[in-house]
Tab-separated table of C-alpha atoms and ligand atoms in Angstrom:
chain	number	residue	atom	x	y	z
L	283	MET	CA	-18.855	-3.720	25.674
L	284	PRO	CA	-17.310	-5.272	22.618
L	285	ALA	CA	-13.627	-5.919	22.987
L	286	ARG	CA	-11.366	-3.930	20.727
L	287	GLN	CA	-7.823	-4.610	19.956
L	288	GLN	CA	-5.382	-1.910	18.974
L	289	LEU	CA	-2.574	-3.360	16.907
L	290	ASP	CA	1.017	-2.376	17.218
L	291	SER	CA	2.047	-0.088	14.427
L	292	THR	CA	4.836	-2.034	12.813
L	293	THR	CA	4.918	-0.469	9.413
L	294	LYS	CA	5.876	-2.312	6.250
L	295	HIS	CA	5.642	-0.869	2.817
L	296	VAL	CA	3.339	-0.687	-0.012
L	297	ALA	CA	1.330	0.727	-2.882
L	298	LEU	CA	-0.549	-0.334	-5.916
L	299	THR	CA	0.507	0.431	-9.405
L	300	SER	CA	-1.121	2.318	-12.157
L	301	HIS	CA	-4.774	1.717	-12.696
L	302	PRO	CA	-5.817	5.255	-13.517
L	303	PRO	CA	-9.447	5.918	-12.726
L	304	SER	CA	-11.472	5.742	-15.893
L	305	LYS	CA	-13.926	8.447	-16.676
L	306	GLN	CA	-16.178	5.915	-18.305
L	307	ARG	CA	-19.445	5.243	-16.510
L	308	THR	CA	-20.588	1.704	-17.026
L	309	SER	CA	-24.015	2.089	-15.542
L	310	VAL	CA	-27.240	2.535	-17.433
L	311	THR	CA	-30.007	4.473	-15.786
L	312	LYS	CA	-32.897	2.182	-16.534
L	313	TRP	CA	-33.900	2.419	-12.939
L	314	GLN	CA	-37.653	2.474	-13.290
L	315	ASP	CA	-37.551	-0.873	-15.106
L	316	SER	CA	-35.112	-2.245	-12.609
L	317	LEU	CA	-37.224	-1.216	-9.655
L	318	ARG	CA	-40.302	-2.791	-11.162
L	319	HIS	CA	-38.348	-5.982	-11.717
L	320	LEU	CA	-36.906	-5.908	-8.224
L	321	HIS	CA	-40.243	-5.204	-6.629
L	322	ALA	CA	-41.662	-8.261	-8.370
L	323	LEU	CA	-38.861	-10.353	-6.950
L	324	ARG	CA	-39.343	-8.986	-3.438
L	325	THR	CA	-42.994	-9.814	-3.370
L	326	SER	CA	-42.376	-13.356	-4.617
L	327	THR	CA	-42.161	-16.376	-2.320
L	328	SER	CA	-38.648	-15.884	-0.975
L	329	PRO	CA	-38.066	-16.971	2.637
L	330	GLN	CA	-37.869	-14.169	5.162
L	331	PRO	CA	-34.443	-13.104	6.409
L	332	PRO	CA	-33.895	-13.167	10.127
L	333	GLU	CA	-35.339	-9.760	10.874
L	334	GLU	CA	-38.185	-7.640	9.640
L	335	ARG	CA	-37.920	-6.030	6.248
L	336	SER	CA	-37.491	-2.325	5.916
L	337	LYS	CA	-39.092	-0.092	3.350
L	338	SER	CA	-36.185	-0.236	0.935
L	339	PRO	CA	-37.295	-0.843	-2.619
L	340	LEU	CA	-34.088	-2.771	-3.153
L	341	PRO	CA	-34.099	-6.545	-2.883
L	342	HIS	CA	-32.620	-8.239	0.127
L	343	CYS	CA	-31.720	-11.550	-1.428
L	344	GLN	CA	-32.095	-12.859	-4.910
L	345	ALA	CA	-32.833	-9.656	-6.728
L	346	TYR	CA	-29.580	-9.028	-8.506
L	347	THR	CA	-29.420	-11.660	-11.141
L	348	GLN	CA	-27.289	-9.685	-13.540
L	349	ASP	CA	-23.811	-8.315	-13.394
L	350	SER	CA	-24.355	-5.497	-15.837
L	351	GLY	CA	-24.025	-2.052	-14.333
L	352	ILE	CA	-27.270	-0.362	-13.426
L	353	THR	CA	-27.955	2.718	-11.398
L	354	LEU	CA	-30.760	2.412	-8.910
L	355	GLN	CA	-32.524	5.109	-6.980
L	356	ARG	CA	-34.204	4.350	-3.739
L	357	GLY	CA	-37.072	5.923	-1.921
L	358	GLY	CA	-37.556	8.371	-4.772
L	359	VAL	CA	-34.502	10.351	-3.632
L	360	SER	CA	-31.516	10.824	-5.816
L	361	GLN	CA	-29.250	8.301	-4.201
L	362	ALA	CA	-27.513	6.437	-6.952
L	363	MET	CA	-25.836	3.119	-6.487
L	364	GLU	CA	-23.938	1.483	-9.293
L	365	VAL	CA	-23.985	-2.267	-9.581
L	366	GLY	CA	-21.336	-4.459	-11.175
L	367	VAL	CA	-18.681	-1.802	-11.761
L	368	HIS	CA	-15.299	-2.237	-13.388
L	369	HIS	CA	-12.250	-2.041	-11.170
L	370	ASP	CA	-11.229	1.455	-12.331
L	371	ARG	CA	-14.727	2.748	-11.785
L	372	ALA	CA	-14.876	1.203	-8.296
L	373	LEU	CA	-11.720	3.084	-7.367
L	374	GLU	CA	-13.030	6.285	-8.882
L	375	ILE	CA	-16.299	6.008	-6.941
L	376	SER	CA	-14.621	5.226	-3.648
L	377	LEU	CA	-12.204	8.121	-4.076
L	378	ALA	CA	-15.186	10.465	-3.990
L	379	ASN	CA	-15.026	9.677	-0.244
L	380	PRO	CA	-11.302	9.615	0.488
L	381	LEU	CA	-9.595	9.225	3.829
L	382	SER	CA	-8.943	12.670	5.205
L	383	LYS	CA	-5.263	13.549	5.138
L	384	ARG	CA	-3.913	15.089	8.321
L	385	VAL	CA	-0.361	16.196	8.966
L	386	GLU	CA	1.712	16.101	12.140
L	387	THR	CA	5.236	17.158	13.033
L	388	ILE	CA	7.274	14.487	14.775
L	389	SER	CA	10.806	14.158	16.058
L	390	PHE	CA	13.198	12.700	13.523
L	391	ASP	CA	13.984	10.016	16.126
L	392	ASN	CA	10.449	8.650	15.702
L	393	ALA	CA	10.227	8.990	11.922
L	394	ASN	CA	11.113	5.434	10.907
L	395	GLY	CA	8.410	4.065	8.615
L	396	ARG	CA	6.370	7.257	8.524
L	397	VAL	CA	5.292	8.921	5.293
L	398	LEU	CA	6.440	12.430	4.377
L	399	ALA	CA	3.610	14.931	4.158
L	400	ASN	CA	5.656	17.508	2.249
L	401	PRO	CA	8.804	17.469	0.114
L	402	LEU	CA	12.103	17.943	1.948
L	403	THR	CA	14.744	20.329	0.641
L	404	SER	CA	18.281	20.132	1.885
L	405	GLN	CA	19.226	22.535	4.651
L	406	VAL	CA	22.939	22.075	3.926
L	407	ASP	CA	25.309	21.370	1.071
L	408	ASP	CA	26.250	17.703	0.850
L	409	PRO	CA	29.201	17.351	1.237
L	410	ARG	CA	29.442	20.523	3.292
L	411	PHE	CA	33.127	20.982	2.313
L	412	ASP	CA	35.708	19.359	0.025
L	413	ASN	CA	36.916	16.242	1.823
L	414	SER	CA	38.869	13.061	1.252
L	415	ALA	CA	37.237	9.823	0.131
L	416	MET	CA	40.237	7.795	1.360
L	417	ASP	CA	42.817	7.553	4.137
L	418	GLY	CA	46.202	8.705	2.772
L	419	PHE	CA	48.007	11.929	1.918
L	420	ALA	CA	46.676	15.170	0.458
L	421	VAL	CA	49.193	16.324	-2.155
L	422	ARG	CA	49.709	18.504	-5.220
L	423	ALA	CA	49.334	16.096	-8.181
L	424	SER	CA	52.148	17.841	-10.061
L	425	ASP	CA	54.563	16.915	-7.208
L	426	CYS	CA	53.842	13.199	-7.665
L	427	GLU	CA	54.366	12.669	-11.395
L	428	LYS	CA	57.854	11.188	-10.851
L	429	LYS	CA	57.828	7.827	-9.023
L	430	PRO	CA	58.986	7.574	-6.388
L	431	SER	CA	58.882	11.149	-5.133
L	432	THR	CA	59.429	12.267	-1.575
L	433	LEU	CA	57.367	14.991	0.115
L	434	THR	CA	57.562	16.701	3.501
L	435	ILE	CA	54.614	16.032	5.834
L	436	VAL	CA	53.318	19.335	7.265
L	437	GLY	CA	50.386	18.107	9.394
L	438	THR	CA	47.324	15.905	9.701
L	439	SER	CA	43.713	16.485	8.627
L	440	ARG	CA	41.147	14.379	10.473
L	441	ALA	CA	37.331	14.276	10.400
L	442	GLY	CA	35.991	16.710	12.967
L	443	GLY	CA	39.498	18.086	13.679
L	444	SER	CA	40.746	21.660	13.454
L	445	ARG	CA	41.483	23.301	10.094
L	446	PRO	CA	44.515	21.583	8.505
L	447	PRO	CA	47.599	23.551	7.448
L	448	ALA	CA	47.883	24.603	3.795
L	449	ILE	CA	50.471	22.746	1.715
L	450	GLY	CA	52.990	24.228	-0.696
L	451	PRO	CA	55.233	22.707	-3.389
L	452	GLY	CA	56.961	19.511	-2.198
L	453	GLN	CA	54.657	19.149	0.806
L	454	ALA	CA	51.922	16.660	1.841
L	455	CYS	CA	49.360	16.442	4.647
L	456	ARG	CA	48.223	13.186	6.287
L	457	ILE	CA	44.455	12.894	5.727
L	458	MET	CA	41.665	10.608	6.909
L	459	THR	CA	38.369	9.738	5.157
L	460	GLY	CA	35.903	12.622	5.505
L	461	ALA	CA	38.541	15.102	6.634
L	462	PRO	CA	38.768	18.543	4.951
L	463	ILE	CA	41.205	18.983	2.070
L	464	PRO	CA	44.043	21.343	3.048
L	465	ALA	CA	44.379	24.514	0.982
L	466	GLY	CA	46.860	23.946	-1.853
L	467	ALA	CA	46.163	20.186	-2.222
L	468	ASP	CA	44.414	18.901	-5.353
L	469	ALA	CA	44.770	15.102	-5.106
L	470	ILE	CA	44.919	12.179	-2.675
L	471	VAL	CA	47.408	9.306	-2.589
L	472	VAL	CA	46.001	6.332	-0.711
L	473	VAL	CA	47.995	5.209	2.312
L	474	GLU	CA	48.678	1.796	0.707
L	475	ASP	CA	50.655	3.582	-2.060
L	476	THR	CA	52.994	5.408	0.337
L	477	LYS	CA	55.836	4.804	2.782
L	478	SER	CA	56.263	7.347	5.516
L	479	ASP	CA	59.038	7.889	8.023
L	480	GLN	CA	58.626	10.665	10.578
L	481	ASP	CA	58.265	13.903	8.548
L	482	LEU	CA	58.794	12.407	5.095
L	483	VAL	CA	56.495	10.418	2.826
L	484	THR	CA	57.532	8.509	-0.293
L	485	ILE	CA	54.835	8.429	-2.974
L	486	LEU	CA	54.718	5.073	-4.821
L	487	GLY	CA	51.293	5.174	-6.498
L	488	PRO	CA	48.973	7.554	-8.333
L	489	ALA	CA	47.732	10.881	-6.946
L	490	ARG	CA	44.030	10.921	-7.730
L	491	THR	CA	41.877	14.065	-7.937
L	492	GLY	CA	38.820	11.746	-7.974
L	493	TYR	CA	39.402	10.899	-4.332
L	494	ILE	CA	38.376	14.419	-3.393
L	495	ARG	CA	34.638	14.653	-2.671
L	496	ARG	CA	33.641	18.145	-3.743
L	497	ARG	CA	31.357	20.439	-1.783
L	498	SER	CA	27.666	19.969	-2.802
L	499	GLU	CA	28.462	17.336	-5.420
L	500	ASN	CA	25.582	15.268	-3.934
L	501	LEU	CA	23.119	17.983	-2.957
L	502	SER	CA	23.042	21.761	-2.823
L	503	LYS	CA	21.411	23.687	-0.002
L	504	GLY	CA	17.759	24.320	-0.988
L	505	GLN	CA	17.597	21.382	-3.397
L	506	GLU	CA	14.513	19.134	-3.111
L	507	ALA	CA	15.623	15.574	-2.569
L	508	LEU	CA	12.643	13.784	-1.023
L	509	PRO	CA	9.177	14.245	-2.525
L	510	SER	CA	6.022	14.057	-0.456
L	511	GLY	CA	4.422	10.662	0.035
L	512	VAL	CA	7.746	8.880	0.483
L	513	THR	CA	8.090	6.309	3.235
L	514	LEU	CA	10.966	7.100	5.552
L	515	THR	CA	12.729	3.751	5.499
L	516	SER	CA	16.466	3.287	5.844
L	517	ALA	CA	17.910	5.263	2.928
L	518	ALA	CA	15.229	7.973	2.869
L	519	LEU	CA	15.652	8.335	6.624
L	520	ALA	CA	19.408	8.717	6.227
L	521	LEU	CA	18.887	11.309	3.495
L	522	ALA	CA	16.478	13.317	5.667
L	523	GLY	CA	19.085	13.214	8.438
L	524	THR	CA	21.862	14.260	6.026
L	525	MET	CA	19.721	17.220	5.016
L	526	GLY	CA	19.522	18.308	8.649
L	527	TYR	CA	15.953	17.588	9.717
L	528	GLY	CA	15.488	17.194	13.477
L	529	GLU	CA	11.719	17.129	12.947
L	530	VAL	CA	9.657	16.059	9.965
L	531	GLU	CA	6.108	16.678	8.851
L	532	VAL	CA	4.466	13.334	8.233
L	533	ILE	CA	0.998	12.130	7.310
L	534	SER	CA	-0.947	11.275	10.467
L	535	LYS	CA	-1.866	7.619	10.449
L	536	PRO	CA	-5.592	7.278	9.939
L	537	THR	CA	-7.320	4.636	12.026
L	538	ILE	CA	-9.228	2.038	10.072
L	539	ALA	CA	-11.662	-0.193	11.914
L	540	ILE	CA	-12.131	-3.804	10.867
L	541	VAL	CA	-15.036	-6.057	11.720
L	542	SER	CA	-15.877	-9.503	10.486
L	543	THR	CA	-19.510	-10.534	10.292
L	544	GLY	CA	-20.970	-14.004	10.578
L	545	ASP	CA	-22.718	-16.135	13.202
L	546	GLU	CA	-20.285	-18.961	12.461
L	547	LEU	CA	-17.117	-17.051	13.347
L	548	MET	CA	-15.119	-17.780	16.505
L	549	PRO	CA	-11.730	-16.417	17.578
L	550	PRO	CA	-8.815	-18.774	16.832
L	551	GLY	CA	-7.823	-20.714	19.931
L	552	THR	CA	-11.364	-21.184	21.214
L	553	LYS	CA	-13.368	-24.417	21.179
L	554	LEU	CA	-15.636	-24.751	18.175
L	555	ALA	CA	-19.235	-25.955	18.312
L	556	PRO	CA	-20.655	-27.726	15.251
L	557	GLY	CA	-20.994	-25.338	12.317
L	558	GLN	CA	-18.520	-22.819	13.691
L	559	ILE	CA	-15.213	-21.871	12.068
L	560	TYR	CA	-12.235	-19.787	13.069
L	561	GLU	CA	-12.337	-16.126	12.141
L	562	SER	CA	-9.256	-15.120	10.185
L	563	ASN	CA	-10.059	-12.261	7.837
L	564	SER	CA	-9.878	-9.471	10.392
L	565	HIS	CA	-6.310	-10.463	11.253
L	566	ALA	CA	-5.236	-10.482	7.623
L	567	LEU	CA	-6.956	-7.191	6.899
L	568	ALA	CA	-5.430	-5.555	9.967
L	569	SER	CA	-2.000	-6.625	8.802
L	570	LEU	CA	-2.603	-5.103	5.361
L	571	VAL	CA	-3.982	-1.902	6.883
L	572	GLU	CA	-0.835	-1.525	8.990
L	573	SER	CA	1.321	-2.250	5.941
L	574	MET	CA	-0.417	0.622	4.195
L	575	GLY	CA	0.786	3.022	6.888
L	576	CYS	CA	-2.457	3.192	8.886
L	577	HIS	CA	-3.536	2.102	12.356
L	578	ALA	CA	-5.826	-0.925	12.418
L	579	VAL	CA	-8.458	-1.445	15.110
L	580	ARG	CA	-10.001	-4.898	15.099
L	581	HIS	CA	-13.467	-5.182	16.530
L	582	GLU	CA	-14.876	-8.489	17.697
L	583	SER	CA	-16.994	-10.187	15.038
L	584	SER	CA	-20.570	-9.091	14.620
L	585	ASN	CA	-23.412	-11.557	14.452
L	586	ASP	CA	-25.621	-11.759	11.403
L	587	SER	CA	-28.198	-9.496	12.983
L	588	ILE	CA	-29.234	-6.048	11.848
L	589	GLN	CA	-29.275	-4.761	15.452
L	590	ASP	CA	-25.817	-6.105	16.166
L	591	LEU	CA	-24.454	-4.708	12.927
L	592	ARG	CA	-26.033	-1.324	13.434
L	593	ALA	CA	-24.599	-1.031	16.941
L	594	THR	CA	-21.188	-2.196	15.734
L	595	LEU	CA	-21.070	0.192	12.791
L	596	ASP	CA	-22.217	3.046	15.033
L	597	ASN	CA	-19.390	2.211	17.451
L	598	LEU	CA	-16.877	2.096	14.628
L	599	SER	CA	-17.982	5.355	13.063
L	600	ILE	CA	-15.631	7.221	15.409
L	601	TYR	CA	-12.746	5.936	13.268
L	602	ASP	CA	-11.586	7.271	9.921
L	603	ALA	CA	-12.924	4.373	7.850
L	604	ILE	CA	-14.529	0.973	8.311
L	605	LEU	CA	-13.782	-2.356	6.657
L	606	THR	CA	-16.351	-5.078	7.092
L	607	SER	CA	-15.837	-8.658	6.000
L	608	GLY	CA	-18.668	-10.950	4.953
L	609	GLY	CA	-22.360	-10.424	4.408
L	610	VAL	CA	-22.228	-8.660	1.043
L	611	SER	CA	-23.336	-11.390	-1.346
L	612	MET	CA	-26.688	-12.739	-2.374
L	613	GLY	CA	-27.478	-14.835	0.698
L	614	GLN	CA	-30.364	-14.252	3.055
L	615	TRP	CA	-28.073	-13.398	5.924
L	616	ASP	CA	-25.866	-11.071	3.920
L	617	LEU	CA	-26.879	-8.184	6.089
L	618	VAL	CA	-24.024	-5.772	5.528
L	619	ARG	CA	-25.359	-5.148	2.059
L	620	ARG	CA	-28.890	-4.836	3.391
L	621	ILE	CA	-28.086	-2.417	6.211
L	622	MET	CA	-25.996	-0.279	3.880
L	623	GLU	CA	-28.852	-0.140	1.380
L	624	GLU	CA	-31.386	0.752	3.983
L	625	GLU	CA	-29.546	2.844	6.509
L	626	GLY	CA	-26.187	3.818	5.032
L	627	GLU	CA	-25.176	5.535	1.828
L	628	LEU	CA	-24.293	2.939	-0.771
L	629	SER	CA	-22.233	4.014	-3.785
L	630	PHE	CA	-21.593	0.727	-5.520
L	631	TRP	CA	-22.111	-2.953	-5.053
L	632	ARG	CA	-20.287	-5.678	-6.933
L	633	MET	CA	-17.137	-5.345	-8.917
L	634	ARG	CA	-16.234	-7.081	-12.164
L	635	ILE	CA	-13.322	-9.054	-10.790
L	636	ARG	CA	-12.825	-12.730	-9.962
L	637	PRO	CA	-12.357	-13.630	-7.203
L	638	GLY	CA	-13.782	-10.825	-5.104
L	639	GLY	CA	-16.961	-9.973	-7.024
L	640	PRO	CA	-19.370	-8.897	-4.282
L	641	PRO	CA	-17.763	-5.924	-2.463
L	642	LEU	CA	-19.577	-2.699	-1.773
L	643	PHE	CA	-18.543	0.830	-0.933
L	644	GLY	CA	-20.467	3.558	0.760
L	645	THR	CA	-20.517	5.618	3.920
L	646	TRP	CA	-21.862	4.939	7.375
L	647	LYS	CA	-22.418	8.105	9.384
L	648	GLU	CA	-20.253	9.850	6.786
L	649	LYS	CA	-17.340	7.479	7.278
L	650	PRO	CA	-16.111	5.571	4.213
L	651	LEU	CA	-17.028	1.899	4.470
L	652	PHE	CA	-15.793	-0.967	2.333
L	653	GLY	CA	-17.881	-4.115	2.587
L	654	LEU	CA	-15.423	-6.851	1.674
L	655	PRO	CA	-16.481	-10.389	0.840
L	656	GLY	CA	-16.225	-13.022	3.571
L	657	ASN	CA	-14.394	-15.624	1.546
L	658	PRO	CA	-10.841	-15.261	2.833
L	659	VAL	CA	-9.146	-15.027	-0.569
L	660	SER	CA	-11.736	-12.611	-1.902
L	661	SER	CA	-11.441	-10.326	1.074
L	662	LEU	CA	-7.654	-10.031	0.669
L	663	VAL	CA	-7.832	-9.692	-3.102
L	664	VAL	CA	-10.335	-6.854	-2.807
L	665	PHE	CA	-8.078	-5.159	-0.284
L	666	HIS	CA	-5.164	-5.344	-2.729
L	667	MET	CA	-7.208	-4.208	-5.711
L	668	LEU	CA	-9.371	-1.551	-4.128
L	669	VAL	CA	-8.654	-0.610	-0.526
L	670	ALA	CA	-4.866	-0.312	-0.868
L	671	PRO	CA	-4.999	2.044	-3.865
L	672	TRP	CA	-7.799	3.990	-2.192
L	673	ILE	CA	-5.616	4.543	0.882
L	674	ALA	CA	-2.582	5.397	-1.262
L	675	LYS	CA	-4.435	7.878	-3.429
L	676	SER	CA	-6.406	9.397	-0.542
L	677	LEU	CA	-3.250	10.155	1.372
L	678	GLY	CA	-1.091	11.124	-1.601
L	679	TYR	CA	1.447	8.342	-1.251
L	680	HIS	CA	4.291	8.439	-3.746
L	681	GLU	CA	3.598	5.806	-6.415
L	682	ASP	CA	7.046	4.190	-6.258
L	683	MET	CA	8.435	5.221	-2.900
L	684	GLY	CA	5.329	5.335	-0.711
L	685	PRO	CA	3.871	2.464	1.312
L	686	ARG	CA	2.992	-0.381	-1.030
L	687	ILE	CA	1.877	-3.987	-0.822
L	688	SER	CA	2.102	-4.868	-4.474
L	689	GLN	CA	3.973	-4.116	-7.636
L	690	LYS	CA	2.660	-4.364	-11.183
L	691	VAL	CA	4.945	-6.551	-13.302
L	692	SER	CA	4.942	-8.528	-16.548
L	693	VAL	CA	5.222	-12.300	-16.140
L	694	LYS	CA	5.641	-15.173	-18.567
L	695	LEU	CA	3.035	-17.861	-17.937
L	696	GLU	CA	4.381	-21.378	-17.478
L	697	GLN	CA	0.961	-22.904	-18.058
L	698	ASN	CA	-2.430	-22.060	-19.525
L	699	ILE	CA	-4.600	-19.998	-17.200
L	700	THR	CA	-8.317	-19.649	-17.800
L	701	GLY	CA	-9.685	-16.108	-17.665
L	702	ALA	CA	-13.149	-15.044	-16.526
L	703	PRO	CA	-16.128	-14.043	-18.664
L	704	GLY	CA	-16.740	-10.303	-18.294
L	705	LYS	CA	-14.381	-9.967	-15.353
L	706	LEU	CA	-10.788	-9.036	-14.623
L	707	CYS	CA	-9.317	-12.386	-13.639
L	708	LEU	CA	-7.025	-12.492	-10.627
L	709	ARG	CA	-5.689	-16.038	-10.519
L	710	ARG	CA	-3.153	-16.675	-7.817
L	711	ILE	CA	0.302	-17.286	-9.253
L	712	ARG	CA	3.761	-17.943	-7.891
L	713	ILE	CA	6.213	-15.524	-9.476
L	714	ARG	CA	9.893	-16.414	-9.635
L	715	SER	CA	12.827	-14.923	-11.458
L	716	GLU	CA	14.810	-17.090	-13.885
L	717	ASN	CA	17.333	-16.004	-16.525
L	718	GLY	CA	16.179	-12.408	-16.392
L	719	LEU	CA	12.490	-13.312	-16.771
L	720	LEU	CA	9.673	-13.417	-14.256
L	721	LEU	CA	7.903	-16.755	-14.601
L	722	ALA	CA	4.445	-17.475	-13.202
L	723	SER	CA	2.814	-20.776	-12.295
L	724	THR	CA	-0.093	-21.995	-10.172
L	725	HIS	CA	0.197	-24.562	-7.410
L	726	THR	CA	-2.991	-24.991	-5.408
L	727	HIS	CA	-6.652	-24.956	-6.284
L	728	GLN	CA	-8.046	-21.503	-6.799
L	729	GLY	CA	-11.177	-21.607	-4.631
L	730	SER	CA	-11.902	-18.257	-3.007
L	731	GLY	CA	-12.245	-20.044	0.332
L	732	ASN	CA	-8.741	-21.514	0.104
L	733	ILE	CA	-6.545	-19.094	2.034
L	734	HIS	CA	-3.643	-21.495	1.605
L	735	SER	CA	-3.572	-20.366	-2.036
L	736	MET	CA	-2.618	-16.844	-0.915
L	737	VAL	CA	0.395	-18.216	0.949
L	738	ALA	CA	1.412	-20.768	-1.678
L	739	HIS	CA	1.402	-17.970	-4.267
L	740	ASN	CA	2.820	-14.458	-4.275
L	741	GLY	CA	0.974	-12.792	-7.090
L	742	LEU	CA	-2.260	-12.306	-8.999
L	743	THR	CA	-2.765	-12.326	-12.752
L	744	LEU	CA	-4.417	-9.264	-14.239
L	745	LEU	CA	-6.075	-11.080	-17.128
L	746	PRO	CA	-8.529	-8.732	-18.857
L	747	PRO	CA	-12.176	-9.831	-19.048
L	748	ASP	CA	-12.846	-12.732	-21.440
L	749	THR	CA	-9.129	-13.389	-21.920
L	750	ASP	CA	-7.360	-16.662	-21.286
L	751	GLY	CA	-3.624	-16.715	-20.642
L	752	LYS	CA	-1.635	-19.179	-22.771
L	753	ALA	CA	1.554	-20.907	-21.635
L	754	GLY	CA	4.531	-18.854	-22.874
L	755	GLU	CA	2.536	-15.617	-23.061
L	756	VAL	CA	3.652	-12.499	-21.181
L	757	VAL	CA	0.816	-10.989	-19.159
L	758	ASP	CA	0.334	-8.273	-16.537
L	759	ALA	CA	0.360	-9.365	-12.936
L	760	LEU	CA	0.456	-7.971	-9.455
L	761	TRP	CA	3.412	-9.104	-7.372
L	762	LEU	CA	2.337	-9.085	-3.743
L	763	VAL	CA	5.077	-7.931	-1.394
E	276	LIG	P1	-20.094	-14.468	3.485
E	276	LIG	O1	-19.432	-13.468	2.598
E	276	LIG	O2	-20.478	-13.903	4.801
E	276	LIG	O3	-21.209	-15.146	2.782
E	276	LIG	O4	-19.010	-15.588	3.780
E	276	LIG	C1	-18.467	-16.346	2.715
E	276	LIG	C2	-17.621	-17.467	3.272
E	276	LIG	O5	-16.510	-16.937	3.960
E	276	LIG	C3	-18.321	-18.359	4.272
E	276	LIG	O6	-17.865	-19.669	4.068
E	276	LIG	C4	-17.862	-17.826	5.602
E	276	LIG	O7	-17.929	-18.792	6.627
E	276	LIG	C5	-16.452	-17.420	5.311
E	276	LIG	N1	-16.057	-16.293	6.152
E	276	LIG	C6	-16.755	-15.173	6.311
E	276	LIG	N2	-16.124	-14.314	7.125
E	276	LIG	C7	-14.976	-14.925	7.496
E	276	LIG	C8	-13.892	-14.556	8.354
E	276	LIG	N3	-13.881	-13.371	8.962
E	276	LIG	N4	-12.880	-15.435	8.514
E	276	LIG	C9	-12.899	-16.615	7.861
E	276	LIG	N5	-13.893	-17.024	7.046
E	276	LIG	C10	-14.932	-16.203	6.867
E	277	LIG	MG1	-21.724	-14.531	6.309
């Protein structure tokens, strides 16, 4: 049995910013021509991949030589796959198969980090009654105009204590922060501005009406204060408590399975044979999945074998969604793409972004499946650009206050940055704040295999296709949190 590892659900917080799905379809349905072309390529002298070919009319290796969007149909049935889609379109396509949103009611004690399924309206007025903002004396302001003036103390009002006595002309009541205002009082004198001796208090400073916190000045009973999709972190949690919720309805955490693919991959900490490398993507992806408010289940890596992959994907289809890493490019052993073409439902392959061009999306046994690239930077970038917003939109996360792992910002470039022909260019940048501006610079080489670049930087440019960024220019970027 393959080992599975259930991660602890430490929840951090996230969401991607506005990239509204475009209605524009980039694909062209010249599929008969494409199939003829692809068939010619398949029957050419390409070396055989490790296992027998299936009957798919789609190519297994070199067929896709163009990035332009095309829609292909396979086996004569109307199963369309778009190739080389823009980022907005990729999100739109994947949202046709969203995560299913389930709701559960949990004790408020366990609500930290969970995401509200429905808006919360206050069950009480806040404050519930007029009370003092300061320790001091509740007085009638008109009694304190002359300085000093001396008043008779008629009692004490304390938080949680019994109802304080009313005060009349020439009288004062000792009062503590949060304690109810006695009837007859309309102002507070802070204790520092008084001198008291037994039953008398001498008023030396101002009597302030502003130190009375009025009933419902923060919230009225029935008022909506927390929208759905909000993460219950410190302040939101305190607000839910203030509003009286002993239980809250939250979005059930979906479970997302993660599997890396590749014969070369070995768990960190083991001894490597020649040609092997340490597997790291599944750990990074699991961390991001958890940060997006979901459970992550890491599966042990799958070999580059159709049988192994099929068995693994079948095993993982009990979960709500599957993320694979590796095996989606043009290589002979890129079998995730092949098995999805032949046995799964493939909606798109390749996205017009750099890095992170080769991802795919489809379903395996009706479960949404993202095939992420194996290059460590690409796999994380595609998660940020595609998987995170897909999770957020599927589950109805609040755009600003829901779980998020990035924030769209404008940055001033400190150096020239080369864009990418025909692709949204996501160069890694380090964003820092200086004199009220966010400045962006690059520090390591930008190879998609260089995971160090994702640690040395904290953001990605969002340079539109065919656009270079010039030093001094302000451009859109994604600040990774
Ligand atoms: P692939 O997408 O399978 O062609 O892999 C592209 C590159 O990423 C290769 O150099 C792989 O060795 C590397 N790679 C693939 N999967 C992982 C992984 N899970 N962890 C680290 N590196 C990987
Ligand atoms: Mg591989």
